[in-house]
Coordinates of C-alpha atoms and ligand atoms in Angstrom, one line a residue:
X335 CA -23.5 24.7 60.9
X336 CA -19.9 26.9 60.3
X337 CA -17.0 24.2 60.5
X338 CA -13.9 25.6 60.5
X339 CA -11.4 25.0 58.0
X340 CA -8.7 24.0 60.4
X341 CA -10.8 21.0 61.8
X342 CA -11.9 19.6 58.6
X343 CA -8.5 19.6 57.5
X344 CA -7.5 17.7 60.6
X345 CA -10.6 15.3 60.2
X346 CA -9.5 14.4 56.5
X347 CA -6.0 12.8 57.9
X348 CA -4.5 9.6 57.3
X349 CA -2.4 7.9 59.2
X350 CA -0.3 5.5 57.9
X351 CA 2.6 2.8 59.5
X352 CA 5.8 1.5 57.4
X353 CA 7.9 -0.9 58.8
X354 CA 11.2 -0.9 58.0
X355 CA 10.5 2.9 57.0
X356 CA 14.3 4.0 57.8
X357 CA 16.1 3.1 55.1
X358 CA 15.5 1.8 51.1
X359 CA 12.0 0.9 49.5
X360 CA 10.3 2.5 53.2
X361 CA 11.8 5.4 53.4
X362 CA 11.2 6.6 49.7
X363 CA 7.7 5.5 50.3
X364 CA 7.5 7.4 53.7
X365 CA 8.6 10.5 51.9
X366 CA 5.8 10.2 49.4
X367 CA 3.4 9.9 51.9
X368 CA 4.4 13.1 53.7
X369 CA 3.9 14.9 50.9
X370 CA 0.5 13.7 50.3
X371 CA 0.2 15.1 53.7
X372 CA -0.2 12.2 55.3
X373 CA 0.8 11.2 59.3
X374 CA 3.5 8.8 58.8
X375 CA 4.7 6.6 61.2
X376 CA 7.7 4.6 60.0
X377 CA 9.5 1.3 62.3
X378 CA 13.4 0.4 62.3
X379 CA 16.2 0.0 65.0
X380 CA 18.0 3.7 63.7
X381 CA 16.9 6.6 61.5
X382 CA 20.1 7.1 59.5
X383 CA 19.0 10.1 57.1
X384 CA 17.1 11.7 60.1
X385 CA 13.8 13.1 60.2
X386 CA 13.2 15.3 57.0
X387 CA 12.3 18.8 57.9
X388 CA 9.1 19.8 58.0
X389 CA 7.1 16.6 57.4
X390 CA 4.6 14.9 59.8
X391 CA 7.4 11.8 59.8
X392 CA 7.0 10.4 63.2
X393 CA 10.0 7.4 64.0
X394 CA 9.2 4.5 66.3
X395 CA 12.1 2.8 67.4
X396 CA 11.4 -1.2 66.9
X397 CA 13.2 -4.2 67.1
X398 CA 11.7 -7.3 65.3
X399 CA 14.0 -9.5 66.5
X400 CA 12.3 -8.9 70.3
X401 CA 8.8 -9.1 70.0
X402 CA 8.0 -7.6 73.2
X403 CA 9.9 -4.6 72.7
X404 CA 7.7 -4.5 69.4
X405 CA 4.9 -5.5 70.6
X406 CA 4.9 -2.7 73.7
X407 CA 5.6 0.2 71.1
X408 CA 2.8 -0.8 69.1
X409 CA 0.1 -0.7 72.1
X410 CA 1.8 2.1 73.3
X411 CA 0.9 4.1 69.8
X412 CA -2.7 2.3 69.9
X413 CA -3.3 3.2 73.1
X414 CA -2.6 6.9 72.3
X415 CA -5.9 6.2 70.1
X416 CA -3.9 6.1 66.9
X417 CA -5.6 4.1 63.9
X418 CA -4.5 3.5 60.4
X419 CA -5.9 4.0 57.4
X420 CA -2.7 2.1 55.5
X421 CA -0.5 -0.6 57.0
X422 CA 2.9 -1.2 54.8
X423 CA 4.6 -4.6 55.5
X424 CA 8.2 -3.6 54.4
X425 CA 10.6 -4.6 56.7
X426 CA 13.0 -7.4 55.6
X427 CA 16.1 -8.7 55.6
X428 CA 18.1 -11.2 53.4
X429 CA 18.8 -14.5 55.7
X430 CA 21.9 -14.6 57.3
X431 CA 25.1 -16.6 56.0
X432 CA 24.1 -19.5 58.8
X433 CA 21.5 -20.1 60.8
X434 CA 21.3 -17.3 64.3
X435 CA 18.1 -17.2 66.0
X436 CA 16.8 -14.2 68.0
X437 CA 16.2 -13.6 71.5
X438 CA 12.9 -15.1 71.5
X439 CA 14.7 -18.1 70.0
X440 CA 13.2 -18.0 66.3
X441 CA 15.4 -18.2 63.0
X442 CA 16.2 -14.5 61.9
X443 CA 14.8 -14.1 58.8
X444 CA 11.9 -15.6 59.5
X445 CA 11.0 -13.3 62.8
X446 CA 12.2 -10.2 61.4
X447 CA 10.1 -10.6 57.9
X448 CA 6.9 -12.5 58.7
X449 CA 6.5 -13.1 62.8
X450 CA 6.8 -9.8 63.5
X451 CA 4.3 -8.5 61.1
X452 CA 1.7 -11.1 62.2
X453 CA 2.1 -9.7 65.6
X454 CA 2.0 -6.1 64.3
X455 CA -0.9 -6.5 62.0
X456 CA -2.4 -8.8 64.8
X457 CA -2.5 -6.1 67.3
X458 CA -3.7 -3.1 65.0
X459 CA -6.5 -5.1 63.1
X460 CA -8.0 -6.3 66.4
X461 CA -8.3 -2.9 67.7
X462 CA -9.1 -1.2 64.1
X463 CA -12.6 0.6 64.4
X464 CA -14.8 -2.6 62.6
X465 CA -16.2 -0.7 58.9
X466 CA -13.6 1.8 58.8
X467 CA -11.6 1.1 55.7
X468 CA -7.5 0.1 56.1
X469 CA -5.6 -0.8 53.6
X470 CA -3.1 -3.8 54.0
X471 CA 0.0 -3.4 51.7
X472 CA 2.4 -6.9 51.2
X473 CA 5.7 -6.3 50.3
X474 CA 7.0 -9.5 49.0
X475 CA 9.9 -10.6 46.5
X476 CA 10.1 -11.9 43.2
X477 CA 11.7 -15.0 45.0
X478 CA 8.5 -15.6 46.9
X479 CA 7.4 -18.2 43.9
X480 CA 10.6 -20.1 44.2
X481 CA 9.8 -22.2 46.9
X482 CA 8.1 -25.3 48.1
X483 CA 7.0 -24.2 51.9
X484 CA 6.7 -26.9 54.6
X485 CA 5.0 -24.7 56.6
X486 CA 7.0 -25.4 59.4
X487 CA 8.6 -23.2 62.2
X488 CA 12.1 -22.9 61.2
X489 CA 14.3 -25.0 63.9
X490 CA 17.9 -25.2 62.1
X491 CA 17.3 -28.3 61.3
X492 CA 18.1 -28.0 57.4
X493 CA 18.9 -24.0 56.8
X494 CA 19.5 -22.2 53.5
X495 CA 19.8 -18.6 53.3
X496 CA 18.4 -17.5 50.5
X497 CA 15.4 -20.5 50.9
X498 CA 14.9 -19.0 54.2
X499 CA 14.2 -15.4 52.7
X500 CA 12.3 -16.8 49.8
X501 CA 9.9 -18.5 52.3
X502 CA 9.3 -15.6 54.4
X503 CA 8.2 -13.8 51.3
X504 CA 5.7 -16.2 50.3
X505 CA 4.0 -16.6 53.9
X506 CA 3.9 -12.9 54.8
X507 CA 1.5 -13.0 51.7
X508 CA -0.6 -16.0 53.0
X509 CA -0.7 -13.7 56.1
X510 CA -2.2 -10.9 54.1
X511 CA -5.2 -13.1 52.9
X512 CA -5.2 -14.6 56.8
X513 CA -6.0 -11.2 58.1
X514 CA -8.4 -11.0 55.8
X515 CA -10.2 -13.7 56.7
X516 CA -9.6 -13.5 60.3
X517 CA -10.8 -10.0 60.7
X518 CA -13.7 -10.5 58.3
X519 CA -15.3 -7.6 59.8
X520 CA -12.9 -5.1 59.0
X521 CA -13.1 -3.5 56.0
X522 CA -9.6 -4.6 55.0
X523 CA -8.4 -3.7 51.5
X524 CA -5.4 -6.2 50.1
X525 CA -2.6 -5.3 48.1
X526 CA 0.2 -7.5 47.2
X527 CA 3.3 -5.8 46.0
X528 CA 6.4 -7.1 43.9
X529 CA 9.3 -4.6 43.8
X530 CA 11.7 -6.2 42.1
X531 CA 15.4 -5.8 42.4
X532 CA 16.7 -2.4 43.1
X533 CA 19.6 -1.1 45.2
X534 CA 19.2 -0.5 49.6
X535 CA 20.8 -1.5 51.8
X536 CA 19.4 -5.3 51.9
X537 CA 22.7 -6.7 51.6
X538 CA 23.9 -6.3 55.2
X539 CA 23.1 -9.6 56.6
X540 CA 25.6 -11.0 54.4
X541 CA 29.1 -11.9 54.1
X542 CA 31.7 -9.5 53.7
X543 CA 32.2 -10.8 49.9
X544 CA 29.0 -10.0 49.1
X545 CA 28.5 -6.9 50.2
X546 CA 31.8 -6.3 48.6
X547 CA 30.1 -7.1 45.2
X548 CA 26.7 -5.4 46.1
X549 CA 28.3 -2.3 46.4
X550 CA 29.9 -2.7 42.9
X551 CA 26.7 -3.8 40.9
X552 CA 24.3 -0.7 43.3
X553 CA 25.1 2.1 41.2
X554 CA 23.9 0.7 38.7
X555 CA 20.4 -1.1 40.1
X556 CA 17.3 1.2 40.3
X557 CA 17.1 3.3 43.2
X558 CA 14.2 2.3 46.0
X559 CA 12.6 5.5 44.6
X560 CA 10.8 3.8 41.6
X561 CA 9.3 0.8 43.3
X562 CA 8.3 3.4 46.3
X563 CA 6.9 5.2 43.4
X564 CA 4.9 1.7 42.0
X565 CA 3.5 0.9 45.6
X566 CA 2.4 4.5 46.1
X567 CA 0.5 4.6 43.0
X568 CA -1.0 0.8 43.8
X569 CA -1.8 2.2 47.8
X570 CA -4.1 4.9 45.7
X571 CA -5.8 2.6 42.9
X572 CA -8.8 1.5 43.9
X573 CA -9.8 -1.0 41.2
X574 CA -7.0 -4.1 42.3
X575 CA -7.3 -8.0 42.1
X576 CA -6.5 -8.9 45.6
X577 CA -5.4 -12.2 44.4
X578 CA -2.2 -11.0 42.2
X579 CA 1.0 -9.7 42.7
X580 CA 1.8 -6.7 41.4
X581 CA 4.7 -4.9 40.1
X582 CA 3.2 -1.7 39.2
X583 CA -0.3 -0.3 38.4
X584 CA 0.0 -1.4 34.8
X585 CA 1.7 -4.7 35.4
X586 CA 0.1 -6.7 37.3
X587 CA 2.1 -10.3 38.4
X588 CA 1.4 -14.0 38.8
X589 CA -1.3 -14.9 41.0
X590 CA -0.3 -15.1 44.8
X591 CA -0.3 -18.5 46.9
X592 CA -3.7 -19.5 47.8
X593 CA -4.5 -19.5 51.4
X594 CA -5.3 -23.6 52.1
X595 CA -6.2 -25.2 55.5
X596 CA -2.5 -26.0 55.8
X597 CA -1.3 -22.7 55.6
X598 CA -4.3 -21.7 57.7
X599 CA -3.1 -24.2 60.3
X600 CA 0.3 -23.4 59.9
X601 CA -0.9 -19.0 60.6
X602 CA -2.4 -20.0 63.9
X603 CA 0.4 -22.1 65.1
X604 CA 3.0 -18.9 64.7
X605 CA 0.4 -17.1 66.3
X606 CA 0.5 -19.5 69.2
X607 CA 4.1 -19.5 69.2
X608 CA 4.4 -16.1 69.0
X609 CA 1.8 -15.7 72.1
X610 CA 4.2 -18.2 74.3
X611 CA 7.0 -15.9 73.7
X612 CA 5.2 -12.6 74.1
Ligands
NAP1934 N1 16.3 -4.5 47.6 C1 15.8 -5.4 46.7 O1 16.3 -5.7 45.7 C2 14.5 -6.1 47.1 C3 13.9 -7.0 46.2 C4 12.7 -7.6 46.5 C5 12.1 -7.3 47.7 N2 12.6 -6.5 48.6 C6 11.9 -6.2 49.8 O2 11.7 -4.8 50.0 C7 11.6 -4.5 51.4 C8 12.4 -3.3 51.7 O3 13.8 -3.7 51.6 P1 14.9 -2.7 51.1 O4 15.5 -3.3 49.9 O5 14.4 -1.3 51.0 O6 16.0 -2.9 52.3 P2 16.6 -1.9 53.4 O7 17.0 -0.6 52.8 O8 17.6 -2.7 54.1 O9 15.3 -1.7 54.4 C9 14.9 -2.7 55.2 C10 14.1 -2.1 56.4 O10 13.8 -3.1 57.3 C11 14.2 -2.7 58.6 N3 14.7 -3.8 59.5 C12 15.7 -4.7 59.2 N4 15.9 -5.4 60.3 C13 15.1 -5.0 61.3 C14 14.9 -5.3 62.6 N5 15.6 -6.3 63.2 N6 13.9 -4.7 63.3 C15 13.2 -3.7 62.7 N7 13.3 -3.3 61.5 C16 14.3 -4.0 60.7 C17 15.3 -1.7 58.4 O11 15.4 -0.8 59.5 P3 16.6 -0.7 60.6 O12 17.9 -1.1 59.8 O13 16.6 0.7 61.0 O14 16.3 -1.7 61.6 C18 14.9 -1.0 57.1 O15 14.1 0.1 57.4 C19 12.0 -5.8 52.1 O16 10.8 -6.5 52.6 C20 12.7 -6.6 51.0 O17 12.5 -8.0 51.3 C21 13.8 -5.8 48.3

């Protein structure tokens, strides 16, 4: 049978979704994925650079600190009958100075860089076509290793910034292996990604001082191109441990925090909060 060229070039596709795509570590990574040919769809609240020309770069304008805003552009796409091939957890911010809470009453950090993704990756996975492969990418933080976790919902109650960050960084991992196990019959495909330190724009949830001193020390950090670069080449590597944290194909990290009943208890119960919200 004659196939034409056009269709089978259509067919082979693949759609991938960045969150926090607009700026930094995203939107070097969204770049490399439109040149791969890929259909990219990349989160944020604003597209500063605007839309390169001529790439499939498609923006959805998200808020993670209102998850039913989020929530309603993610169904939205779904419902259009989009499915991914790749989800990138990116999005992130530093904690701010004191503790601020979001409209749906959660502590900042911890909504915009691990609540919201559950509910993303929640509401993609369930609808995923069950044996079609999807690859999960974490981005975490060397500072996710730093930290003792409680595993309890932030309430303001004892609040330090950069703990605060740190934390989210080490449960949006445990909510990689989670999805795994929750959807075990996807065909879900881990991989758990340590960029390191480079320069973004990161710092603006902070004081005035130190984005005074970020801006000094940035010219002189490595640009969000190379770790882009790193995650890119992990995304395409299909012989990974699913268990470590990688800084780059050839250097691969510590292991990452293993997924016990607590943490398992503690997954479902932001999922419950995040369903009273919603
Ligand atoms: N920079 C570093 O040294 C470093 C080190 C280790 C790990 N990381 C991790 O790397 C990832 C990327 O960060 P980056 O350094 O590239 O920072 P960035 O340039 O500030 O990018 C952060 C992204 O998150 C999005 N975001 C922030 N708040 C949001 C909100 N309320 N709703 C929706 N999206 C939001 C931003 O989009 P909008 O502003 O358009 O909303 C932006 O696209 C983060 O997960 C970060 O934790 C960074």
């Amino acid at each position: 049978m004659f196939v034409p060229a056009i269709f089978i070039f259509l067919m082979n596709q693949k759609n991938i979704l960045i969150t926090g795509g607009t700026s930094g570590l995203g939107f070097e990574l969204a770049k490399l994925f439109c040149k791969a040919n890929y259909n990219v769809w990349i989160t944020g609240r604003s597209l500063k650079a605007g839309l390169p020309e001529g790439m499939r770069l498609h923006f959805l304008r998200t808020d993670f600190a209102d998850l039913r805003q989020t929530e309603n552009v993610v169904k939205q796409l779904l419902g259009e009958g989009i499915s991914f091939d790749v989800i990138v957890n990116n999005a992130g911010v530093l904690g701010p100075p004191s503790y601020t809470t979001t409209k749906d009453g959660f502590e900042y950090t911890f909504q915009i860089n691990f609540l919201a993704h559950l509910l993303v990756n929640n509401l993609i996975l369930s609808e995923h076509v069950p044996g079609k492969p999807v690859t999960l990418a974490i981005v975490t933080s060397p500072v996710y290793r730093v930290v003792d976790p409680d595993f309890r919902i932030p309430d303001g109650s004892k609040y330090f910034s950069y703990e605060m960050y740190s934390l989210t960084k080490h449960y949006l991992l445990l909510a990689g292996d989670y999805m795994k196990k929750k959807y075990n019959n996807q065909n879900i495909r881990l991989i758990k990604f340590n960029p390191g330190v480079f320069g973004s724009g990161i710092y603006r949830t902070k004081q005035n001082w130190f984005q005074f001193l970020y801006r000094i020390a940035a010219p002189f950090m490595r640009s969000a191109s190379k770790p882009a670069g790193h995650l890119y080449e992990l995304i395409h590597e299909p012989n990974l441990w699913e268990n470590i944290v990688y800084r780059s194909k050839r250097k691969a990290g510590p292991a990452s925090p293993v997924l016990t009943a607590e943490a398992e208890k503690f997954l479902l119960a932001c999922e419950e909060a995040i369903k009273i919200v919603r």
